């Protein structure tokens, strides 16, 4: 019995900052962002948008398509947690009015956690093949204003169902893993911005890729030539390209673009989405591929700082184009509003109050749901437009 990703949907905020504008204001060469890291825009969530509203918006098309009726578990992956106890997934469970017979758990290991959720989901489906698991990854990448990481911010969420006999990608049994206790990226509880040692993190990302690939290749007997495409964790798109150039030494620019380019299109304009980025890359690949990928194998590299990494693979299923949300994804990105630099800084500095007071947040453009405010130490969510 094959198990894997049955349907997938992604969402990002309705606002973005053009990185040419950021370069102008920070007085740096725009090529540093557009070419050096391969990013054009970064998604910016307004005050009434957070990981819950983005997650619910990503899962909403699945709900409306009847894909969640057999879901008995929600696994919510994030490194932008909003509560030390309650899973963000329970807010999503409520907003989507899902059945009471449902497990809901939140997972954390930096950007790797969505892959951990996928693996756990596959085990649950193997035990009960008539059920599905909803995996959600949602994050806001936030770094200090003026810091080296500022241009690698972004936000987004992805929601996918894991099922037996999947309609999109059947996941292969082989996998290579790697873990090491390192401090390349972290966010202490007392900070709202992440800290990163960028050069070190790049080295660890590559080392973990090569280690996990070696295990995977030994198990499967496959070589890079056995893959039609590759999807990488994407802190910025140039990182994925650099990684593939390390995996396949001497690869031509044309071949590099052929096997990775389609997976990078959404991340180039949404920015870093942490735990969601690998799977937004899969959405981007499937939505943009001009080639029929049915029966062809995709390589996946998942990396979470700190660090844990995994290389695995999956085979695209016949009829895959018929179960995509491509038009909705492209319409979302095409209709976002550009922020001025002043608006970007105002939103960044607005923040979420931490004094325990009661607040109502102004209504901005969001998806179907919004973060309305804080009352009695509780986060209040509601359908947008109320």
Short mmCIF file of N, CA, C and O in Angstrom, two decimals, residues 256-376:
data_model
loop_
_atom_site.label_atom_id
_atom_site.label_comp_id
_atom_site.label_asym_id
_atom_site.label_seq_id
_atom_site.Cartn_x
_atom_site.Cartn_y
_atom_site.Cartn_z
N UNK A 256 20.73 22.59 -13.64
CA UNK A 256 20.35 23.03 -12.29
C UNK A 256 18.98 23.69 -12.32
O UNK A 256 18.11 23.42 -11.47
N UNK A 257 18.76 24.54 -13.31
CA UNK A 257 17.47 25.22 -13.42
C UNK A 257 16.36 24.22 -13.73
O UNK A 257 15.25 24.33 -13.20
N UNK A 258 16.66 23.22 -14.56
CA UNK A 258 15.63 22.24 -14.95
C UNK A 258 15.15 21.43 -13.75
O UNK A 258 13.95 21.20 -13.60
N UNK A 259 16.07 21.03 -12.88
CA UNK A 259 15.67 20.13 -11.80
C UNK A 259 15.25 20.84 -10.52
O UNK A 259 14.63 20.22 -9.64
N UNK A 260 15.57 22.14 -10.38
CA UNK A 260 15.17 22.85 -9.15
C UNK A 260 14.33 24.11 -9.41
O UNK A 260 13.63 24.58 -8.50
N UNK A 261 14.42 24.67 -10.60
CA UNK A 261 13.86 26.00 -10.85
C UNK A 261 12.37 26.14 -10.56
O UNK A 261 11.93 27.12 -9.94
N UNK A 262 11.56 25.18 -10.99
CA UNK A 262 10.11 25.29 -10.78
C UNK A 262 9.74 25.27 -9.30
O UNK A 262 8.74 25.85 -8.89
N UNK A 263 10.55 24.62 -8.48
CA UNK A 263 10.23 24.52 -7.05
C UNK A 263 10.54 25.82 -6.29
O UNK A 263 10.15 25.95 -5.12
N UNK A 264 11.23 26.75 -6.92
CA UNK A 264 11.69 27.96 -6.23
C UNK A 264 10.83 29.18 -6.52
O UNK A 264 11.03 30.24 -5.91
N UNK A 265 9.88 29.07 -7.45
CA UNK A 265 9.14 30.25 -7.92
C UNK A 265 8.33 30.90 -6.80
O UNK A 265 8.37 32.12 -6.61
N UNK A 266 7.60 30.12 -6.02
CA UNK A 266 6.78 30.71 -4.96
C UNK A 266 7.64 31.30 -3.83
O UNK A 266 7.34 32.37 -3.30
N UNK A 267 8.70 30.59 -3.45
CA UNK A 267 9.53 31.09 -2.35
C UNK A 267 10.25 32.38 -2.72
O UNK A 267 10.53 33.20 -1.85
N UNK A 268 10.54 32.57 -4.00
CA UNK A 268 11.23 33.78 -4.43
C UNK A 268 10.39 35.03 -4.12
O UNK A 268 10.94 36.10 -3.89
N UNK A 269 9.06 34.88 -4.08
CA UNK A 269 8.21 36.05 -3.84
C UNK A 269 7.44 36.00 -2.52
O UNK A 269 6.84 36.99 -2.13
N UNK A 270 7.47 34.86 -1.84
CA UNK A 270 6.81 34.78 -0.52
C UNK A 270 7.84 34.93 0.60
O UNK A 270 7.50 35.33 1.71
N UNK A 271 9.10 34.61 0.31
CA UNK A 271 10.14 34.69 1.33
C UNK A 271 10.26 33.40 2.11
O UNK A 271 9.66 32.36 1.77
N UNK A 272 11.03 33.48 3.18
CA UNK A 272 11.29 32.31 4.01
C UNK A 272 10.03 31.94 4.81
O UNK A 272 9.47 32.78 5.51
N UNK A 273 9.61 30.71 4.70
CA UNK A 273 8.41 30.24 5.42
C UNK A 273 8.78 29.12 6.39
O UNK A 273 7.90 28.32 6.78
N UNK A 274 10.07 29.03 6.74
CA UNK A 274 10.56 28.09 7.74
C UNK A 274 10.03 26.67 7.51
O UNK A 274 10.34 26.05 6.51
N UNK A 275 9.21 26.15 8.44
CA UNK A 275 8.78 24.74 8.36
C UNK A 275 7.96 24.44 7.11
O UNK A 275 7.89 23.29 6.66
N UNK A 276 7.32 25.46 6.54
CA UNK A 276 6.47 25.23 5.36
C UNK A 276 7.26 25.26 4.06
O UNK A 276 6.74 24.85 3.02
N UNK A 277 8.50 25.73 4.09
CA UNK A 277 9.16 26.09 2.83
C UNK A 277 9.38 24.90 1.90
O UNK A 277 9.20 25.03 0.68
N UNK A 278 9.78 23.74 2.43
CA UNK A 278 10.01 22.58 1.56
C UNK A 278 8.73 22.22 0.80
O UNK A 278 8.76 21.92 -0.40
N UNK A 279 7.60 22.28 1.50
CA UNK A 279 6.34 21.83 0.92
C UNK A 279 5.70 22.91 0.05
O UNK A 279 4.93 22.59 -0.87
N UNK A 280 6.01 24.18 0.33
CA UNK A 280 5.63 25.23 -0.62
C UNK A 280 6.44 25.05 -1.90
O UNK A 280 5.94 25.28 -3.01
N UNK A 281 7.68 24.58 -1.76
CA UNK A 281 8.47 24.24 -2.94
C UNK A 281 7.82 23.15 -3.77
O UNK A 281 7.83 23.19 -5.00
N UNK A 282 7.23 22.15 -3.09
CA UNK A 282 6.52 21.10 -3.82
C UNK A 282 5.30 21.67 -4.54
O UNK A 282 5.05 21.34 -5.71
N UNK A 283 4.55 22.56 -3.87
CA UNK A 283 3.41 23.22 -4.53
C UNK A 283 3.88 23.96 -5.77
O UNK A 283 3.27 23.86 -6.85
N UNK A 284 4.97 24.70 -5.62
CA UNK A 284 5.49 25.49 -6.74
C UNK A 284 5.88 24.58 -7.90
O UNK A 284 5.57 24.87 -9.07
N UNK A 285 6.55 23.49 -7.60
CA UNK A 285 6.96 22.55 -8.65
C UNK A 285 5.74 22.00 -9.38
O UNK A 285 5.68 22.03 -10.63
N UNK A 286 4.77 21.49 -8.65
CA UNK A 286 3.62 20.85 -9.28
C UNK A 286 2.78 21.87 -10.05
O UNK A 286 2.23 21.56 -11.11
N UNK A 287 2.69 23.11 -9.52
CA UNK A 287 1.88 24.13 -10.19
C UNK A 287 2.53 24.63 -11.47
O UNK A 287 1.84 25.16 -12.36
N UNK A 288 3.85 24.53 -11.59
CA UNK A 288 4.56 25.15 -12.72
C UNK A 288 5.20 24.16 -13.68
O UNK A 288 5.71 24.58 -14.72
N UNK A 289 5.20 22.89 -13.36
CA UNK A 289 5.90 21.95 -14.22
C UNK A 289 5.23 21.85 -15.60
O UNK A 289 4.03 21.59 -15.71
N UNK A 290 6.02 22.04 -16.63
CA UNK A 290 5.51 21.87 -17.98
C UNK A 290 5.62 20.43 -18.45
O UNK A 290 5.14 20.10 -19.54
N UNK A 291 6.25 19.60 -17.65
CA UNK A 291 6.47 18.19 -18.01
C UNK A 291 5.48 17.33 -17.23
O UNK A 291 5.15 17.62 -16.08
N UNK A 292 5.01 16.27 -17.86
CA UNK A 292 4.17 15.33 -17.13
C UNK A 292 5.07 14.52 -16.19
O UNK A 292 5.88 13.71 -16.63
N UNK A 293 4.90 14.73 -14.89
CA UNK A 293 5.77 14.09 -13.90
C UNK A 293 5.23 12.75 -13.42
O UNK A 293 5.82 12.13 -12.53
N UNK A 294 4.11 12.29 -13.97
CA UNK A 294 3.51 11.03 -13.50
C UNK A 294 4.52 9.89 -13.59
O UNK A 294 5.15 9.68 -14.62
N UNK A 295 4.67 9.18 -12.47
CA UNK A 295 5.59 8.05 -12.42
C UNK A 295 7.04 8.45 -12.20
O UNK A 295 7.91 7.57 -12.13
N UNK A 296 7.29 9.74 -12.09
CA UNK A 296 8.67 10.21 -11.91
C UNK A 296 8.96 10.54 -10.45
O UNK A 296 8.07 10.89 -9.69
N UNK A 297 10.23 10.44 -10.10
CA UNK A 297 10.64 10.54 -8.70
C UNK A 297 11.16 11.95 -8.38
O UNK A 297 11.93 12.53 -9.17
N UNK A 298 10.77 12.44 -7.21
CA UNK A 298 11.24 13.73 -6.69
C UNK A 298 12.09 13.47 -5.46
O UNK A 298 11.73 12.67 -4.60
N UNK A 299 13.23 14.15 -5.36
CA UNK A 299 14.05 14.10 -4.16
C UNK A 299 13.70 15.25 -3.24
O UNK A 299 13.50 16.38 -3.70
N UNK A 300 13.60 14.97 -1.94
CA UNK A 300 13.26 16.00 -0.95
C UNK A 300 14.37 16.11 0.08
O UNK A 300 14.81 15.08 0.63
N UNK A 301 14.79 17.35 0.36
CA UNK A 301 15.75 17.56 1.45
C UNK A 301 15.13 18.50 2.47
O UNK A 301 14.85 19.67 2.17
N UNK A 302 14.94 17.98 3.69
CA UNK A 302 14.35 18.75 4.78
C UNK A 302 15.43 19.05 5.80
O UNK A 302 16.13 18.15 6.26
N UNK A 303 15.56 20.33 6.17
CA UNK A 303 16.59 20.72 7.14
C UNK A 303 15.99 21.62 8.21
O UNK A 303 15.26 22.59 7.90
N UNK A 304 16.28 21.33 9.47
CA UNK A 304 15.87 22.18 10.58
C UNK A 304 17.08 22.52 11.42
O UNK A 304 17.76 21.62 11.94
N UNK A 305 17.37 23.78 11.57
CA UNK A 305 18.56 24.22 12.31
C UNK A 305 18.57 23.66 13.71
O UNK A 305 17.52 23.38 14.31
N UNK A 306 19.76 23.47 14.17
CA UNK A 306 19.92 23.01 15.54
C UNK A 306 20.65 21.72 15.82
O UNK A 306 21.23 21.60 16.86
N UNK A 307 20.67 20.66 14.94
CA UNK A 307 19.97 20.56 13.67
C UNK A 307 19.51 19.10 13.46
O UNK A 307 20.10 18.17 14.02
N UNK A 308 18.45 18.91 12.68
CA UNK A 308 18.04 17.61 12.18
C UNK A 308 17.73 17.75 10.69
O UNK A 308 17.14 18.76 10.28
N UNK A 309 18.13 16.76 9.91
CA UNK A 309 17.91 16.82 8.47
C UNK A 309 17.50 15.45 7.96
O UNK A 309 17.77 14.42 8.61
N UNK A 310 16.83 15.43 6.81
CA UNK A 310 16.42 14.16 6.21
C UNK A 310 16.37 14.31 4.70
O UNK A 310 15.84 15.29 4.18
N UNK A 311 16.91 13.32 4.00
CA UNK A 311 16.73 13.22 2.55
C UNK A 311 15.81 12.04 2.29
O UNK A 311 16.04 10.93 2.78
N UNK A 312 14.75 12.28 1.53
CA UNK A 312 13.80 11.22 1.20
C UNK A 312 13.27 11.47 -0.21
O UNK A 312 13.73 12.39 -0.89
N UNK A 313 12.34 10.66 -0.63
CA UNK A 313 11.88 10.78 -2.02
C UNK A 313 10.44 10.33 -2.15
O UNK A 313 9.87 9.72 -1.24
N UNK A 314 9.85 10.64 -3.29
CA UNK A 314 8.48 10.22 -3.56
C UNK A 314 8.23 10.19 -5.06
O UNK A 314 8.98 10.80 -5.84
N UNK A 315 7.19 9.47 -5.44
CA UNK A 315 6.87 9.30 -6.85
C UNK A 315 5.54 9.99 -7.15
O UNK A 315 4.53 9.74 -6.47
N UNK A 316 5.54 10.84 -8.17
CA UNK A 316 4.33 11.57 -8.56
C UNK A 316 3.33 10.59 -9.17
O UNK A 316 3.70 9.70 -9.95
N UNK A 317 2.07 10.76 -8.80
CA UNK A 317 1.04 9.80 -9.19
C UNK A 317 0.29 10.21 -10.47
O UNK A 317 0.19 11.41 -10.79
N UNK A 318 -0.22 9.23 -11.21
CA UNK A 318 -1.02 9.54 -12.41
C UNK A 318 -2.22 10.42 -12.04
O UNK A 318 -2.82 10.25 -10.99
N UNK A 319 -2.53 11.38 -12.88
CA UNK A 319 -3.67 12.26 -12.64
C UNK A 319 -3.39 13.40 -11.68
O UNK A 319 -4.31 14.10 -11.26
N UNK A 320 -2.13 13.62 -11.35
CA UNK A 320 -1.76 14.61 -10.33
C UNK A 320 -2.22 16.03 -10.67
O UNK A 320 -2.58 16.80 -9.78
N UNK A 321 -2.23 16.38 -11.94
CA UNK A 321 -2.62 17.75 -12.28
C UNK A 321 -4.08 18.05 -11.90
O UNK A 321 -4.43 19.19 -11.62
N UNK A 322 -4.90 17.02 -11.87
CA UNK A 322 -6.33 17.22 -11.63
C UNK A 322 -6.70 17.50 -10.19
O UNK A 322 -7.86 17.82 -9.91
N UNK A 323 -5.74 17.41 -9.26
CA UNK A 323 -6.07 17.63 -7.85
C UNK A 323 -5.25 18.78 -7.25
O UNK A 323 -5.07 18.87 -6.04
N UNK A 324 -4.77 19.67 -8.11
CA UNK A 324 -3.99 20.81 -7.62
C UNK A 324 -4.89 22.03 -7.36
O UNK A 324 -6.01 22.10 -7.88
N UNK A 325 -4.38 22.99 -6.59
CA UNK A 325 -5.03 24.28 -6.37
C UNK A 325 -4.23 25.38 -7.05
O UNK A 325 -4.06 26.48 -6.51
N UNK A 326 -3.69 25.09 -8.22
CA UNK A 326 -2.76 26.01 -8.89
C UNK A 326 -3.35 27.39 -9.11
O UNK A 326 -2.68 28.41 -8.84
N UNK A 327 -4.57 27.48 -9.63
CA UNK A 327 -5.16 28.79 -9.94
C UNK A 327 -5.30 29.63 -8.67
O UNK A 327 -5.02 30.84 -8.69
N UNK A 328 -5.72 29.01 -7.58
CA UNK A 328 -5.89 29.76 -6.32
C UNK A 328 -4.54 30.28 -5.82
O UNK A 328 -4.43 31.42 -5.35
N UNK A 329 -3.50 29.46 -5.92
CA UNK A 329 -2.17 29.89 -5.49
C UNK A 329 -1.68 31.09 -6.30
O UNK A 329 -1.18 32.08 -5.76
N UNK A 330 -1.82 30.98 -7.61
CA UNK A 330 -1.31 32.05 -8.49
C UNK A 330 -2.13 33.33 -8.33
O UNK A 330 -1.58 34.43 -8.36
N UNK A 331 -3.45 33.19 -8.13
CA UNK A 331 -4.30 34.37 -7.92
C UNK A 331 -3.94 35.06 -6.61
O UNK A 331 -3.88 36.30 -6.55
N UNK A 332 -3.70 34.28 -5.57
CA UNK A 332 -3.31 34.84 -4.28
C UNK A 332 -2.05 35.71 -4.43
O UNK A 332 -2.00 36.85 -3.97
N UNK A 333 -1.03 35.17 -5.08
CA UNK A 333 0.22 35.90 -5.20
C UNK A 333 0.08 37.12 -6.11
O UNK A 333 0.71 38.17 -5.87
N UNK A 334 -0.74 37.01 -7.13
CA UNK A 334 -0.89 38.12 -8.08
C UNK A 334 -1.66 39.29 -7.48
O UNK A 334 -1.49 40.44 -7.91
N UNK A 335 -2.51 39.02 -6.48
CA UNK A 335 -3.38 40.07 -5.93
C UNK A 335 -2.89 40.65 -4.61
O UNK A 335 -3.62 41.41 -3.97
N UNK A 336 -1.67 40.32 -4.21
CA UNK A 336 -1.17 40.89 -2.95
C UNK A 336 -0.91 42.39 -3.11
O UNK A 336 -0.68 42.90 -4.20
N UNK A 337 -0.90 43.09 -1.97
CA UNK A 337 -0.66 44.54 -1.97
C UNK A 337 0.79 44.83 -1.60
O UNK A 337 1.31 44.25 -0.64
N UNK A 338 1.41 45.73 -2.36
CA UNK A 338 2.79 46.13 -2.07
C UNK A 338 2.81 47.14 -0.93
O UNK A 338 1.99 48.07 -0.91
N UNK A 339 3.72 46.97 0.00
CA UNK A 339 3.88 47.91 1.11
C UNK A 339 4.94 48.95 0.76
O UNK A 339 5.93 48.65 0.08
N UNK A 340 4.74 50.17 1.26
CA UNK A 340 5.83 51.14 1.23
C UNK A 340 6.81 50.75 2.34
O UNK A 340 6.47 49.96 3.24
N UNK A 341 8.00 51.33 2.31
CA UNK A 341 8.96 51.00 3.35
C UNK A 341 8.45 51.46 4.71
O UNK A 341 8.63 50.76 5.72
N UNK A 342 7.79 52.62 4.75
CA UNK A 342 7.25 53.12 6.02
C UNK A 342 6.17 52.18 6.56
O UNK A 342 6.13 51.88 7.76
N UNK A 343 5.30 51.70 5.66
CA UNK A 343 4.26 50.75 6.10
C UNK A 343 4.88 49.46 6.63
O UNK A 343 4.42 48.90 7.63
N UNK A 344 5.94 48.99 5.95
CA UNK A 344 6.62 47.77 6.40
C UNK A 344 7.17 47.96 7.82
O UNK A 344 6.96 47.09 8.70
N UNK A 345 7.85 49.06 8.06
CA UNK A 345 8.43 49.27 9.40
C UNK A 345 7.33 49.48 10.44
O UNK A 345 7.46 49.02 11.58
N UNK A 346 6.25 50.16 10.07
CA UNK A 346 5.15 50.37 11.02
C UNK A 346 4.53 49.03 11.44
O UNK A 346 4.25 48.81 12.62
N UNK A 347 4.30 48.14 10.46
CA UNK A 347 3.74 46.82 10.78
C UNK A 347 4.72 46.03 11.63
O UNK A 347 4.34 45.37 12.61
N UNK A 348 5.99 46.08 11.27
CA UNK A 348 7.01 45.32 12.02
C UNK A 348 7.02 45.76 13.49
O UNK A 348 7.07 44.93 14.40
N UNK A 349 6.96 47.08 13.71
CA UNK A 349 7.09 47.61 15.07
C UNK A 349 5.78 47.54 15.85
O UNK A 349 5.78 47.72 17.07
N UNK A 350 4.66 47.29 15.16
CA UNK A 350 3.36 47.23 15.85
C UNK A 350 3.38 46.12 16.90
O UNK A 350 3.03 46.32 18.05
N UNK A 351 3.83 44.95 16.48
CA UNK A 351 3.99 43.84 17.43
C UNK A 351 2.68 43.39 18.06
O UNK A 351 1.61 43.96 17.84
N UNK A 352 2.74 42.34 18.82
CA UNK A 352 1.59 41.84 19.57
C UNK A 352 1.82 42.19 21.04
O UNK A 352 2.85 41.83 21.62
N UNK A 353 0.92 42.93 21.66
CA UNK A 353 1.11 43.34 23.06
C UNK A 353 1.36 42.15 23.99
O UNK A 353 0.74 41.09 23.84
N UNK A 354 2.24 42.35 24.95
CA UNK A 354 2.58 41.26 25.89
C UNK A 354 2.32 41.68 27.34
O UNK A 354 2.84 41.07 28.25
N UNK A 355 1.53 42.75 27.53
CA UNK A 355 1.30 43.23 28.89
C UNK A 355 0.05 42.65 29.54
O UNK A 355 -0.33 43.06 30.65
N UNK A 356 -0.62 41.71 28.86
CA UNK A 356 -1.81 41.10 29.45
C UNK A 356 -3.08 41.92 29.29
O UNK A 356 -4.13 41.52 29.80
N UNK A 357 -3.01 43.06 28.61
CA UNK A 357 -4.18 43.91 28.43
C UNK A 357 -5.13 43.38 27.36
O UNK A 357 -4.87 42.35 26.74
N UNK A 358 -6.23 44.10 27.17
CA UNK A 358 -7.22 43.71 26.16
C UNK A 358 -7.08 44.63 24.96
O UNK A 358 -7.01 45.85 25.09
N UNK A 359 -7.06 44.02 23.78
CA UNK A 359 -6.82 44.77 22.55
C UNK A 359 -7.70 44.24 21.44
O UNK A 359 -7.97 43.04 21.36
N UNK A 360 -8.11 45.14 20.56
CA UNK A 360 -8.77 44.77 19.31
C UNK A 360 -7.88 45.27 18.18
O UNK A 360 -7.46 46.43 18.19
N UNK A 361 -7.58 44.40 17.24
CA UNK A 361 -6.66 44.76 16.17
C UNK A 361 -7.41 45.30 14.97
O UNK A 361 -8.49 44.79 14.62
N UNK A 362 -6.86 46.32 14.31
CA UNK A 362 -7.51 46.85 13.10
C UNK A 362 -7.59 45.78 12.02
O UNK A 362 -6.76 44.88 11.97
N UNK A 363 -8.61 45.88 11.19
CA UNK A 363 -8.80 44.88 10.14
C UNK A 363 -8.02 45.26 8.89
O UNK A 363 -8.21 46.32 8.31
N UNK A 364 -7.14 44.39 8.51
CA UNK A 364 -6.37 44.51 7.27
C UNK A 364 -6.91 43.48 6.28
O UNK A 364 -7.84 42.74 6.57
N UNK A 365 -6.26 43.40 5.13
CA UNK A 365 -6.61 42.33 4.19
C UNK A 365 -6.03 41.01 4.69
O UNK A 365 -4.84 40.92 4.98
N UNK A 366 -6.86 40.00 4.82
CA UNK A 366 -6.41 38.66 5.22
C UNK A 366 -7.13 37.64 4.34
O UNK A 366 -7.90 38.00 3.46
N UNK A 367 -6.90 36.38 4.64
CA UNK A 367 -7.65 35.30 4.01
C UNK A 367 -9.03 35.19 4.67
O UNK A 367 -9.57 36.19 5.16
N UNK A 368 -9.58 33.99 4.74
CA UNK A 368 -10.93 33.82 5.30
C UNK A 368 -11.03 34.07 6.81
O UNK A 368 -12.13 34.18 7.33
N UNK A 369 -9.87 34.15 7.50
CA UNK A 369 -9.90 34.28 8.96
C UNK A 369 -8.94 35.38 9.40
O UNK A 369 -7.98 35.70 8.70
N UNK A 370 -9.20 35.95 10.60
CA UNK A 370 -8.33 37.00 11.12
C UNK A 370 -8.15 36.85 12.63
O UNK A 370 -8.98 36.24 13.32
N UNK A 371 -7.06 37.41 13.10
CA UNK A 371 -6.72 37.46 14.52
C UNK A 371 -7.29 38.78 15.04
O UNK A 371 -6.74 39.84 14.80
N UNK A 372 -8.42 38.69 15.77
CA UNK A 372 -9.18 39.89 16.10
C UNK A 372 -8.62 40.66 17.29
O UNK A 372 -8.78 41.88 17.39
N UNK A 373 -8.00 39.95 18.25
CA UNK A 373 -7.50 40.67 19.40
C UNK A 373 -7.19 39.77 20.57
O UNK A 373 -7.13 38.54 20.43
N UNK A 374 -7.02 40.40 21.73
CA UNK A 374 -6.69 39.69 22.97
C UNK A 374 -7.69 40.09 24.04
O UNK A 374 -7.93 41.29 24.25
N UNK A 375 -8.26 39.08 24.68
CA UNK A 375 -9.20 39.35 25.77
C UNK A 375 -8.98 38.32 26.87
O UNK A 375 -8.96 37.11 26.60
N UNK A 376 -8.80 38.79 28.11
CA UNK A 376 -8.60 37.90 29.26
C UNK A 376 -7.47 36.90 28.99
O UNK A 376 -7.60 35.71 29.28
#
